[in-house]
Structure formats: C-alpha cells, structure tokens
C-alpha cells in the first residue's frame, strides 16, 4: 500500500502530537508496513483511505489504534544482559539495605512493550532475593499501547519470544506450556501491576520510585520531550533511587542534574542535591 505524501505528513504529525514520536522524512516505508495490516483489519482499501477517515474527526478510537500501531515494540527477556547483572549484584542489594526499615521497594518498568522486561525483573527478584517475600514490593509496568499492556498482564509468549534471551532453566521453572505458547507462572504475573501510560502526556500521581527502567524509548523522542521527561523523572525518583536507560541513551546535554555511574558493564543514573550525590568507586 504505497501512500501519498499528505498521508505520511498526517501520520507524522499525529504520532508526534499524541506520543512525541519523531518520524523523519524517508520513513514512509515504516508507515506503510505498520498501518497496512490495520487498514485491512478496519475495512479500508488503502492507508490513504484510513487517513482520510482520521482527518474527518479530531478524536476517535481509530486515532488511538494508529498511534499504537506506529510504536516500536521490540524487546526481549534479559535484554542487553548487563543491566540485569548490575541489578542482581549491586543495585538491588543496595536498595534492599537502604529500605530495610520500611521493607518497601517500588520499581517502574516504563514503556514495557509486551512485558518481557517486567517479567524478567519479577523472576530476578523471585530467584535471587527470597528475603523480599515478606516485603511490600511494587513492580509497575506501563506502556502507551493498551494492547501491549494487556499482553503484559496476560503473560503469554510465543515460542519465538521465549527463545529470545530466556534461559531454558528459567523457562521451565517459571512458565507453563499452553498449546504452542508459554504462560508465565501466576505468582510472577501477580507481582506486576500493569497500566496504560503515555510518557509524552502529563503523568498520573506516582509513588516515589526506587528504580526506574526507561530503556530504549527516549531514542524516539525529540530533545524538548526528552528534557521534559527527565524533569518528570527527577520529580518521581526517590532521592537515592536509580534510573536505567538504554545503552544508546544518556542524560548528558539534556539534564545535568543526573550523575552517571558505571556499575560493572552497565550504567545507571542518580539525581540528588549536588552536595549529597553518591560517590562511586
């Protein structure tokens, strides 16, 4: 379904306005590949016809479906591995020691896509930190897409998905075979609070976060939106909390209030008052 220039501009403007996603010129192929299935499913002959329907009204469920279709949902279990090793050996032990008095731990997996990251976090906690069994542990998983949030809540993955990054022993221990798919164990799913949330719009009231994983999402935003998100992260992150970004992302030149700290082969960020920033070996 080749699209007209005005169709691309409409979609480009829509996704930037609704989700702050930047579609550079030359990404017509991306619009075609992601909206062609939606157009067919909604009964339109072409993507141009679908966009003409969108242009006839300012707000509709179809607008939401188009924006969700244009989001990137690439993810795997234990993605990049090093961040999860840092969480297991350094970050979570530090937080557990710091929260011993309250016995509460709050973690946020932002832009969680189909749920591999929060499931990995839940398995990591269950596997390596049995002392948290009697703690109040909140693991919030959010995404722009209601479809992805529902997938995270359901915890059902295809054979191809579990083959990507999930060690076989973890698969057999924490998943059950259901037909051709694999279902996450109920106690793991119960650890995850799934909610729809758009990082590019005003955030709901969130509790102070001890750990925020916001990996591989900022790369799709422009500089203004990145700075706004970091401002809101500062307001949400606990004073001694940690922020994890994707390997290609950084706070540098965007928000100098964050301290960058290598932890093994991973990198985390902290925000505190300049006189009280944590020093790392």
Coordinates of C-alpha atoms in Angstrom, one line a residue:
X1 CA 0.0 0.0 0.0
X2 CA 2.1 3.0 -1.2
X3 CA 1.0 6.1 0.5
X4 CA 0.6 9.7 -0.7
X5 CA 2.9 12.5 0.7
X6 CA 0.0 14.1 2.6
X7 CA -0.9 10.8 4.2
X8 CA 2.7 10.5 5.5
X9 CA 2.6 14.1 6.9
X10 CA -0.7 13.5 8.6
X11 CA 0.5 10.3 10.3
X12 CA 3.8 12.0 11.1
X13 CA 2.0 14.9 12.8
X14 CA -0.4 12.7 14.6
X15 CA 2.1 10.4 16.2
X16 CA 4.3 13.4 17.2
X17 CA 1.3 15.2 18.8
X18 CA -0.1 12.1 20.6
X19 CA 3.1 10.2 21.5
X20 CA 6.1 12.6 20.8
X21 CA 7.4 10.0 18.4
X22 CA 9.6 11.6 15.7
X23 CA 9.1 10.2 12.1
X24 CA 11.9 11.6 9.9
X25 CA 11.4 12.1 6.2
X26 CA 12.1 8.9 4.4
X27 CA 10.2 6.7 6.9
X28 CA 7.2 6.3 4.6
X29 CA 8.1 2.6 4.4
X30 CA 7.6 2.3 8.2
X31 CA 4.1 3.9 8.0
X32 CA 3.2 1.6 5.1
X33 CA 4.4 -1.6 6.9
X34 CA 2.7 -0.8 10.2
X35 CA -0.5 0.7 9.0
X36 CA -1.3 -1.7 6.1
X37 CA -2.5 -4.5 8.4
X38 CA -4.5 -2.1 10.5
X39 CA -6.1 -0.6 7.3
X40 CA -7.1 -4.1 6.1
X41 CA -8.4 -5.0 9.6
X42 CA -10.6 -1.9 9.7
X43 CA -12.0 -2.4 6.3
X44 CA -10.1 0.2 4.3
X45 CA -8.8 -0.5 0.8
X46 CA -5.7 1.7 1.3
X47 CA -3.8 3.6 4.1
X48 CA -4.8 6.8 2.3
X49 CA -8.5 5.9 2.8
X50 CA -7.8 5.2 6.5
X51 CA -6.1 8.6 7.0
X52 CA -9.0 10.3 5.2
X53 CA -11.3 8.9 7.9
X54 CA -8.9 10.1 10.6
X55 CA -8.9 13.6 9.1
X56 CA -12.7 13.8 9.3
X57 CA -12.6 13.9 13.2
X58 CA -10.2 15.1 15.8
X59 CA -10.5 12.2 18.2
X60 CA -11.7 8.6 17.8
X61 CA -10.7 5.0 18.8
X62 CA -9.1 4.7 15.3
X63 CA -6.7 7.5 16.1
X64 CA -5.5 5.6 19.1
X65 CA -5.1 2.4 17.1
X66 CA -3.0 4.2 14.5
X67 CA -0.7 5.7 17.2
X68 CA -0.3 2.4 18.9
X69 CA 0.4 0.7 15.6
X70 CA 3.2 3.2 15.0
X71 CA 5.0 2.5 18.3
X72 CA 8.0 0.2 18.3
X73 CA 7.6 -2.9 20.4
X74 CA 11.0 -4.6 20.1
X75 CA 12.0 -6.2 23.3
X76 CA 13.5 -9.5 24.7
X77 CA 13.9 -11.2 28.0
X78 CA 17.1 -10.1 29.8
X79 CA 17.7 -7.5 27.1
X80 CA 21.4 -6.5 26.9
X81 CA 22.0 -8.8 30.0
X82 CA 24.5 -6.4 31.7
X83 CA 21.8 -4.2 33.3
X84 CA 20.2 -7.2 35.0
X85 CA 23.5 -8.4 36.2
X86 CA 24.1 -5.0 37.8
X87 CA 20.6 -5.1 39.4
X88 CA 21.3 -8.6 40.8
X89 CA 24.8 -7.9 42.2
X90 CA 24.8 -4.2 43.1
X91 CA 21.7 -2.1 42.7
X92 CA 19.0 -4.3 44.3
X93 CA 21.3 -5.2 47.3
X94 CA 21.9 -1.5 47.9
X95 CA 18.3 -0.7 47.7
X96 CA 17.3 -3.6 50.0
X97 CA 19.8 -2.4 52.6
X98 CA 18.6 1.2 52.3
X99 CA 14.9 0.1 52.6
X100 CA 15.3 -2.3 55.5
X101 CA 13.4 -0.1 57.9
X102 CA 10.3 0.4 55.7
X103 CA 10.5 -3.0 53.9
X104 CA 9.1 -1.4 50.8
X105 CA 10.5 -1.4 47.3
X106 CA 9.0 0.3 44.3
X107 CA 10.2 -0.4 40.7
X108 CA 8.9 1.0 37.4
X109 CA 9.4 -0.6 34.0
X110 CA 8.4 2.3 31.7
X111 CA 7.5 1.6 28.0
X112 CA 7.4 -2.1 28.9
X113 CA 6.1 -3.2 25.4
X114 CA 4.8 -6.8 25.6
X115 CA 6.2 -7.4 29.1
X116 CA 9.5 -9.2 28.8
X117 CA 11.3 -6.6 31.0
X118 CA 8.9 -6.6 33.9
X119 CA 8.7 -10.4 33.8
X120 CA 12.5 -10.6 33.8
X121 CA 12.5 -8.3 36.8
X122 CA 9.9 -10.3 38.7
X123 CA 11.8 -13.6 38.0
X124 CA 15.1 -12.0 39.1
X125 CA 13.6 -10.9 42.4
X126 CA 11.9 -14.3 43.0
X127 CA 15.1 -16.2 42.1
X128 CA 17.8 -14.2 43.9
X129 CA 16.1 -12.2 46.7
X130 CA 13.9 -14.5 48.8
X131 CA 14.2 -12.0 51.7
X132 CA 11.7 -9.8 49.7
X133 CA 8.9 -12.3 50.1
X134 CA 7.6 -10.5 53.1
X135 CA 8.2 -7.0 51.8
X136 CA 5.8 -4.8 50.0
X137 CA 7.3 -4.9 46.5
X138 CA 5.5 -2.9 43.8
X139 CA 6.5 -3.6 40.2
X140 CA 4.7 -1.2 37.9
X141 CA 4.7 -1.9 34.2
X142 CA 3.4 0.8 31.8
X143 CA 3.1 1.3 28.1
X144 CA 1.4 3.6 25.7
X145 CA -0.3 0.7 23.9
X146 CA -3.3 -0.9 25.6
X147 CA -2.7 -4.0 23.5
X148 CA 0.9 -4.3 24.9
X149 CA -0.3 -3.7 28.5
X150 CA -2.9 -6.4 28.1
X151 CA -0.2 -8.8 26.7
X152 CA 2.0 -8.0 29.7
X153 CA -0.9 -8.6 32.1
X154 CA -1.7 -11.9 30.4
X155 CA 1.9 -13.1 30.4
X156 CA 1.6 -15.3 27.3
X157 CA 4.5 -15.6 24.9
X158 CA 5.2 -17.4 21.7
X159 CA 7.9 -19.9 21.3
X160 CA 9.9 -17.4 19.3
X161 CA 9.6 -14.8 22.1
X162 CA 10.8 -17.2 24.8
X163 CA 13.7 -18.3 22.6
X164 CA 15.0 -14.7 22.6
X165 CA 17.1 -14.2 25.7
X166 CA 15.3 -16.5 28.2
X167 CA 17.5 -19.3 29.6
X168 CA 16.0 -22.7 29.3
X169 CA 16.0 -23.4 33.1
X170 CA 14.1 -20.1 33.7
X171 CA 11.6 -21.1 31.1
X172 CA 10.9 -24.5 32.6
X173 CA 10.8 -23.1 36.2
X174 CA 8.6 -20.0 35.6
X175 CA 6.5 -20.8 32.6
X176 CA 3.8 -23.4 31.6
X177 CA 3.3 -24.7 28.1
X178 CA -0.2 -23.8 26.8
X179 CA -0.7 -25.1 23.2
X180 CA 2.1 -23.6 21.2
X181 CA 2.7 -20.7 23.6
X182 CA 4.2 -20.3 27.1
X183 CA 2.3 -18.8 30.1
X184 CA 4.1 -17.0 32.9
X185 CA 3.6 -18.6 36.3
X186 CA 0.7 -17.0 38.2
X187 CA 2.8 -15.8 41.1
X188 CA 5.1 -14.0 38.8
X189 CA 2.2 -12.3 37.0
X190 CA 0.7 -11.3 40.3
X191 CA 3.9 -9.3 41.1
X192 CA 3.3 -6.9 38.2
X193 CA 0.9 -4.0 38.2
X194 CA 0.1 -3.3 34.5
X195 CA -1.2 0.2 33.5
X196 CA -1.6 2.2 30.3
X197 CA 0.6 5.3 30.4
X198 CA 1.8 7.8 27.8
X199 CA 5.2 9.2 28.7
X200 CA 4.6 12.2 26.4
X201 CA 1.5 13.4 28.2
X202 CA 1.0 14.6 31.9
X203 CA 1.9 11.7 34.2
X204 CA -0.5 10.4 36.9
X205 CA 0.5 10.7 40.5
X206 CA 3.1 8.1 41.1
X207 CA 4.7 6.9 44.3
X208 CA 8.5 7.7 44.8
X209 CA 10.3 5.2 42.6
X210 CA 13.4 3.4 44.0
X211 CA 14.3 2.2 40.5
X212 CA 13.1 3.3 37.1
X213 CA 13.9 1.4 33.9
X214 CA 13.2 3.6 30.9
X215 CA 15.2 1.8 28.4
X216 CA 15.2 2.2 24.6
X217 CA 12.3 4.6 24.4
X218 CA 13.9 8.1 24.6
X219 CA 15.6 7.5 21.3
X220 CA 12.2 8.0 19.6
X221 CA 11.6 11.5 21.2
X222 CA 12.9 14.9 20.2
X223 CA 15.2 16.9 22.5
X224 CA 12.4 19.0 24.1
X225 CA 10.4 15.9 25.0
X226 CA 13.5 14.1 26.4
X227 CA 14.2 17.1 28.7
X228 CA 10.6 17.2 29.9
X229 CA 10.7 13.5 30.7
X230 CA 13.9 13.8 32.6
X231 CA 12.3 16.7 34.6
X232 CA 9.4 14.4 35.5
X233 CA 11.8 11.6 36.3
X234 CA 13.5 13.9 38.8
X235 CA 10.2 14.5 40.5
X236 CA 9.3 10.8 40.6
X237 CA 12.7 9.2 41.5
X238 CA 13.4 8.7 45.2
X239 CA 16.4 10.8 46.4
X240 CA 18.7 7.8 46.4
X241 CA 16.9 5.9 43.6
X242 CA 18.3 4.7 40.3
X243 CA 17.4 5.4 36.7
X244 CA 18.4 2.9 33.9
X245 CA 18.4 3.9 30.3
X246 CA 19.1 2.0 27.1
X247 CA 22.7 1.5 26.0
X248 CA 22.3 4.2 23.3
X249 CA 20.7 6.7 25.6
X250 CA 22.1 9.3 28.1
X251 CA 21.1 12.3 30.2
X252 CA 24.2 14.2 29.0
X253 CA 23.5 17.5 27.4
X254 CA 19.8 17.0 28.4
X255 CA 19.7 17.2 32.2
X256 CA 23.0 17.8 34.1
X257 CA 21.3 17.1 37.4
X258 CA 21.8 13.4 36.9
X259 CA 25.0 11.6 37.9
X260 CA 26.2 8.9 35.5
X261 CA 27.7 5.9 37.3
X262 CA 29.1 2.7 35.7
X263 CA 28.1 -0.5 37.6
X264 CA 30.1 -3.3 36.1
X265 CA 29.4 -3.2 32.4
X266 CA 26.1 -1.3 32.9
X267 CA 25.4 2.3 33.6
X268 CA 22.9 3.9 36.0
X269 CA 21.9 7.4 36.8
X270 CA 21.1 9.1 40.1
X271 CA 19.6 12.5 40.9
X272 CA 20.3 14.2 44.2
X273 CA 21.3 17.6 45.5
X274 CA 24.9 18.4 44.3
X275 CA 26.3 18.3 47.8
X276 CA 24.8 14.9 48.5
X277 CA 25.4 12.9 45.3
X278 CA 26.6 9.4 45.8
X279 CA 30.2 8.8 45.0
X280 CA 31.1 5.6 43.3
X281 CA 34.3 3.6 43.3

